[in-house]
Amino acid sequence: MGRVGEARVGFRRSHRGSAGVGVVEDSRINALSLCLWGKYCARHGLIYPVLFHMLDTAAMAGELWDRLLTGAQRSATAVGLGMSEVQARRVVMFIAGLHDLGKVSRFQACEPVAWARVSDALRADTGRWRLMRHERASAHALVGILAEMGYELSDDASPAVRMAQIAGGHHGRFPQLDVHGAASARRVQADLGGRLWQEIRSRYAAQVRHLTGAEATPRQVSVTAAVLMTGLVMVADRLASQRKVWAPRADMPAYGAAEHFAWARCKAREVVEESRLARIELPELPFSAAHPGLRTPNPLQASVLDRLPQLAGARGTGILLVTDGTGAGKTVTALEAARILNDACGTRGLCFLLPTTATADAAYDTLCGYLRAHRPTPAVLTLVHNHSWLNAAYTDEMLAPGDVPACTGDDPHTDEDDDEADGCRPAGNSGRSGTWRRILPDGWVRGWDRALLAQFTVATVDQALMAVLPVRDSALRMLSLSGKCVIVDEAHALTAFSRRILTRLLHWLGSLRVPVVVLSATLPGQAARELVYAYLAGAGHRRRDLMARADEFTVPYPGWLFADAATAQVALIPADARTQHAAAQQRTVTLRLRPAHYRRLDVPARRARTGERLARIAAEVAPVARLGGCAVIVCATVADAQDTYRYLQRFLEWPAGPQELLLVHARFPGHYLERALAQVRTRLGPTGPRPERLVVVTTSLLELSLNIDADLVVSDFTSLARLIQRAGRLWRFEQTWQTERPPGITPRPPWIRARGPRLTVVHPVDHDRTTLLPDAWATTEHPYLQHATAHLLTLPGHHQITLPGHAQHLVELIHQSGRPATWTDRLAALHEQHLAAERAEEHTSSTHLVPPHDRVASLSDLHRQKLTAAQAATRPHDRPGRVLACYRHRDRPPTLDAAGQLPLPQGPHLNPAAIRTVLQHSVPVPSAWVAAAAQEHQGPEAWQQHPLLADLVLLPHEPDRPQAARLGRHQLHIDDELGLIHTETA
């Protein structure tokens, strides 16, 4: 391009608001100045005009409108703009193209080489401009330009202001705009350059408008439309910023704007196709073909298949709440409901949200099978959670130090929106901004927020909850969720803290008319109603009116409830279908409460006394060791699980050796835990092969969404809802195996069949046989839930539980608001403390929530608080730390294993395989345990450049002398057999 400014900067007045002579001439070769850069790479000497990048992004937005957005999203955007869909598409392209207009400012001086090629006329017209982030500069400059084009400019909700905020929000946060202050015409001219700079910004904007055909102006810009538009602009900008898109046409001044835009539209089709973001249609399959292994739907599923198409077809989108026992087929119900709702509501795909990473991994396996049944359709399924790198779905490419190489030419300064605070760091010493930067994933997200854009997604619920927290890229998350059916599984597992955030998310999803399915086995009725209220309130119905109809919103158990967004009418499962389903799923579980004294093992060789917890557990599983069977022991804490495993290993005789006893908990290195969970899912799964004898010692890790069957379950004492979940693993496949037993499934041992399904609960008591909860259990759940459960189970008539019939009734007894006559004063006081604790959790979680959509004045209200994704709390506890055993040898470098076979990666260039190996050997721990980490516990210097490795804490180990690493009061040691062992000194 050279110093081409004077020849091509002919600053004549043009018709900026229409496709007049000026913009037509400006679209030709050598009409508009192309000396201003938008993308720059010093390494390869590449300079790309900002106007071309703006046009690339506009073209990409148009293609995404056609291929990424669903009919429901396009309709919501058009309605929110008060325009036809054709007009709305053009406006979206126009605003997307304007996103980098702020680079026509002092931003140009950030790179001396590129700045030297700017025309003398523009270099002389800088005035007293000041440096600001280019996205903020875009917003400030656009307020006046859009007003000149006919966009209304009045208050914070006026189209000119909101469109400027959309363009300025393309890096993830909406800027605050003061139209009488920093965004006024006087300040813009003073801060962003003189008359020539203002003139070229106006001509660039007019050119983008002319080429996109966005002549019509929106009458309004709703908040929901603005959020969807912003998410789309962000995706378009990211796609257009890929080096492979712009680099081949860098330094090519032979193109005018019109010719370049024609090329950009063709290129956009190619890029979007390669990105695999385009929505697809799954072929319609018979039930048995879509769900291999199932011949016909159960009565509840059949009622959904029969009634929901009519309801959704007549009333449109809504929320479906399904309650059923564990193992009764809720996942299949959700998949069929999602298919029906998508067809009726114009959405495509689904997002399956789970409470934990283990349950998400299990759901991923299920979704893989579901999509595989629809082959050859090229469906894309992503797994999004902070440990997804342990799953095969997390590819090696995603672990590379640089996610997407992008020459952004970003501002070389830090202000209140600095990138590094959100986990974006330059890879290596680039020397200065504007050279190669690699946008890395945030330390908490660790799954790349763009993975949520996939048409089919399995994620932890935290990933979705951040859409209603004031974090960067929240609009992108909302866009990702709004185009598909959102399924919230295991809703009962969420705490009051997380449920409060979920209600705000449902409010927004209701406003966007997103179909939602909520699944639960033990959710209290009032909590279920709150979720429905939130969704319908977002759809425009008054909460007061909904609460007056509370009885209508009580979902039968087992059963389903559907409330549509348009009218808030309620439809329930037909009574005969509910009765038939309950009868088909019915099974009676014997619940034995065994009082025991709690005492840690302390010394491995110690034999527990009669009446101790460990002795009780050993007595329950001793017949398994002698006679065979499959048992699961669920312990309250990891330390209790380790004690139990060591005790059973030492004092019970195992005919075939250690493989008959398996320890599984969350504080094993990831590579071991992944294999152990897969082993449990296979050996205790519906098709086997099932062993003759197996005892699994675990924690609450196995109580949610794992499709396993146990002959016997022994549980430490916990709340009734959790006991019902654990009872759901007893004889789970009995009815299925009675009709068709897979070849790998051996019959249950005679002694097990003679007793029937039994859940033994070890009840910690003092010498007066009064409930005495160990101090170590205090963090597992509120004491009231356990004391109320103990009170209920000691009453006559609760030694046998019929599932699913009794489940909801028992849960409601625990969560009732009044005080029964049988309660003691202590239990009543604990109940009040529990309610107060839940209110405190709800209040704490509310402090960071974004406002409801109908209470947003300025779009900047959605980012009033500055939270990084790493700071955004979706659960009421600290972020966990991660530790890694490092074995030191005398004659060789440190290794990841005691045998010395896996060297600790330390080189300056970490390949994906090495990164995966490191991550798979790490262990999550409470952050307090590693708060006192010293210099010796830091990883190699190269790790500090990778967000997945930078926070790892090394635990130095001697292979020949096992000794715990000391971090302040905490001593940590990773044992090959027991996992991480923790002790604490006073």
Steps between C-alpha positions, in 0.01 A plus 500: 500500500786737577438867565186509294304738716494824303404329174214307654377712784296741293277615787201624308159502659296187426140393548559303814141404565409353162643317203564828320778602264753539780477148638484348154821677401660414831439130435732509197873446481712788636194686626535441873824503693626153586806618688337438840571155634269264682715188516878502524762231540857619547641151461386473141472868417127474434273803511128471436276805453247557776225564244557157350483333840178686574352376173624147569320504834181639344501223241570240769205630706268461203611143445464420870151649496409248229693195626553533876184674619183298522162623388412580861812712545448688174139567592591619851759739357270637232214553746740666742602745226145556377602397147454219252754219510651617172550851635627368833762287324636805320511706819685220681757488221532879511561518874738203485699684235526807721649311795859613428426857393676611819829390346476812284657695785824518697488122497684529168810628682528186712720336237782726373549307174133509411467862620777607265283399205211725599462809282665829598161671498361268762820502704483877515136504613541315827443803724511410868350156459531247778547127503202287593399144429381472144165340594422795727609738226263322261208553736582867559543577131187315390250687715525813288548319169191287551300802606596672172376191317156530654533278806308651790723649769322583823550286808705193589247271330493692171617314187809718443631435849423130510641433155818682598521287814451183294791592275707603802416175679668274247780419743254372757390793717249775429653847548327778687417791268456856617351672196545840664853428616765268358275389211396851399605636159736754660682242711516246216671750271741599776578145611499310172665743257408807300265571212673262257478208741134574564440525126660164420311330782176632355592390149601155619168465684306621196685253280418206727137611508489531122652158434286319759184675381401605852306809396207440735545611861359300792220660699624334817773270631378264770744372758459140388558592135806700601649204689444265207647752257805551718564128524473470123739793446751335733488174306528683168800700620678190629449315173608798291809554719648161416827549315398261224210735418677833469870429444474393133347837410727716715698766311274475195388857421357403160161436652229752568246458778226360275725244336646397833156460655394269218805285574433519876149361456632199311776450756250521786304206363820296489611598851162434664482163328846409631409616850219243514274756662225455242185343644389164367177301503511159666300241307183377664552150641275248670532495878688170509747619235568834672558327835682172439412242760145628557212337319214724603457814713390457859158643595640839604703531181202387295283771655759764405519366145121506478414833666797733460485537118142625529578732789813652345342514156201695628663717767864522396807482717498448874653320797457128566567375852547122530514326838575131524699249697865431437562264213148539359607651167491876555787555255314328217189699590703821476647408161157427355356817654786705354435358154129586524558851639767580243269400218217712635699802615752558221805410709765243412720282717526470874716597795507239775596656835624280787603584858843335497776408259448128565132520413582710193743233381231234544247712311756554225516125445120488477483790254774343288285190462192707422673699226676192367160346442420790264793441269608593237389849605826685596397613848751678725498429874718688746578436865543818701623496856816589686631141493398417145866445413472167685243382249576375153271770363757758598737491204873554519467808283293667769784451746759674285649815663325719242134452441444698182798697371376848428691812404266736678714810519335570832568803711837490680366630824290389791186664627199387694431229241846349473516167322737336743247530781274270301760239422621629162878517498755537224681177426871559532679834486351668199675822587196718452132480428389462142736209434391140536268450794334179594164529666505241777209352694411637840626301798146421614324448169767264367270382229502803273172688514455458128452126554152586626418616147492142375153381410523214750672567829548324832620734773504555871226738605764756605582568135142610436455686828781737404274634226319699772811612686689820407791322338661555165332320210175445689313609186676225307383245755143627472514478123631143533215396727215680325502306174439154647298314759662533843477194725579543870560156648524409869350836601461372856880483534538879482538699819288804581793713379508339156121473470472875547726555200308235307174687555653813345625295207153351451357852509723598208429177313130566540542848355681347201233231458753220545346158567616362835479152654572456872560150638491407867462202729477668842434872447267653764172623354556864589844502340352348185229766486759775536675379187175507303411844637836638394464375144146629460585835660773540239239427234299797622261363763466661841648296779217604734242351265700181465536454874125537540471183290760305699294180507497491121880497492541197725648226286384144571758246610584314289379708211543820304370854474512725194442876519513697177666840478217666308203435729652340815239225476593176672468147370572191711568136434172311460404325823481155342847533347640607836339209681621255239854636509518499880383139508752396235791663686396400850748325723528483876832566670571393856675778689695390806629764738808363680624712792878524523774693676711705264876462530776541245727206428817693595722189507448263203551189715233600756194276511180692561296418806148364480261789439754717320422634154771292330387183677139559392603546137723192506219290642264611223734418211661188647237277328600652167860394556384147589201443275535747214301799381556864410492759778553875514614675818440875491710690755451854625855622431806394305685430825218268614510322163875447533459364855219269389700366207808432713294330770310272260819417314671390819228329699282333234609202292470551125507176301630650177718774644505883503310544170179408686530817709507836321552848644361794300498862615568844355851541645669252275711620207279555199636212292418252777159648574395494135587131472339414833170671414494335160563166671212553743263608222588191300512235774184622674328627186194358323693277257807399700710293507405482868748345744412223740624711789577873531494757780535863400598742777420852393359839596201698370684491166283205392160615618398713200425402140706181498305214346617221730336214690613374842381195690569674830561861602654610828500874565634737758222706646379787281184689408191311390518635145849357462397170654221473243756569227721223635205265535441560130818301429354190669374237257471778242471271198304220667183546296694531174706190571187301582378544142835494318828418675812598300763225459749680728262513798515217752202443733504660842639269772231300685573665833447843345177397331371354827550835679379727220633852434641643823652836583696494826560844650775534760362749751763680714381523862636577842475271802133601546428393139433862406616622161857629525637628169882500470662840459651387169150465354405862568580614146304228320151647564307692766459307829123555495456277196680215674333547840156527339574183302605319819180615672283386209664161455466414867123548480287188438421414140815627329712185500380416152484749214295439188653671200398712326177535696638612837792708376332839456293467817809433710691788343212737576498388865864606531452834323169603659470855626303437819593322822354151553395405850762225513791738455725581795604857575848421372370374168278805463798727568707315241217544253500876552876506458469302177242740358716796602804341336307448176379861506858614555619289207228643277588854605870446441446352156260784411765766552676414175203415281426707192159671512194337346463596135209731572698698759794591279523867405848523352664185364793583724276395790589145399864571588473750785720273707827382362538128553736273318381149426744380765334723761139427408358272768235253390532290815530605867863405548849592393655394175700182551874494462687227316807310617745282312742245641858562383747218563863605545781261408869523575630416154232633265246781457175498700212282380124471534520144630698319766640253247665785311342417163319834439734802500355825630450718187710813541601616155414842357259343247244269656327269255137395554589145598728623779238745625236228507733271696563768761131581537407134531736462795364801691253480791240758612517619862337776706675830440582537872725195481734667253474859624844474664676369189858627479750547218597134507141408414490702178512327164763561231517845348351382171184398684429858604415580137222241485178565695434130557839453664576834663300431817633148564671450835784246500528251786864385519518125566792268561440166320680293762379686808126583486466823688222758490567844359436771757311816404449693820270295727414259220693189408421343163617172355381321185484127551469271197230290667311748722529821303582827672542466877453816705587565862482826689703613798374735767 
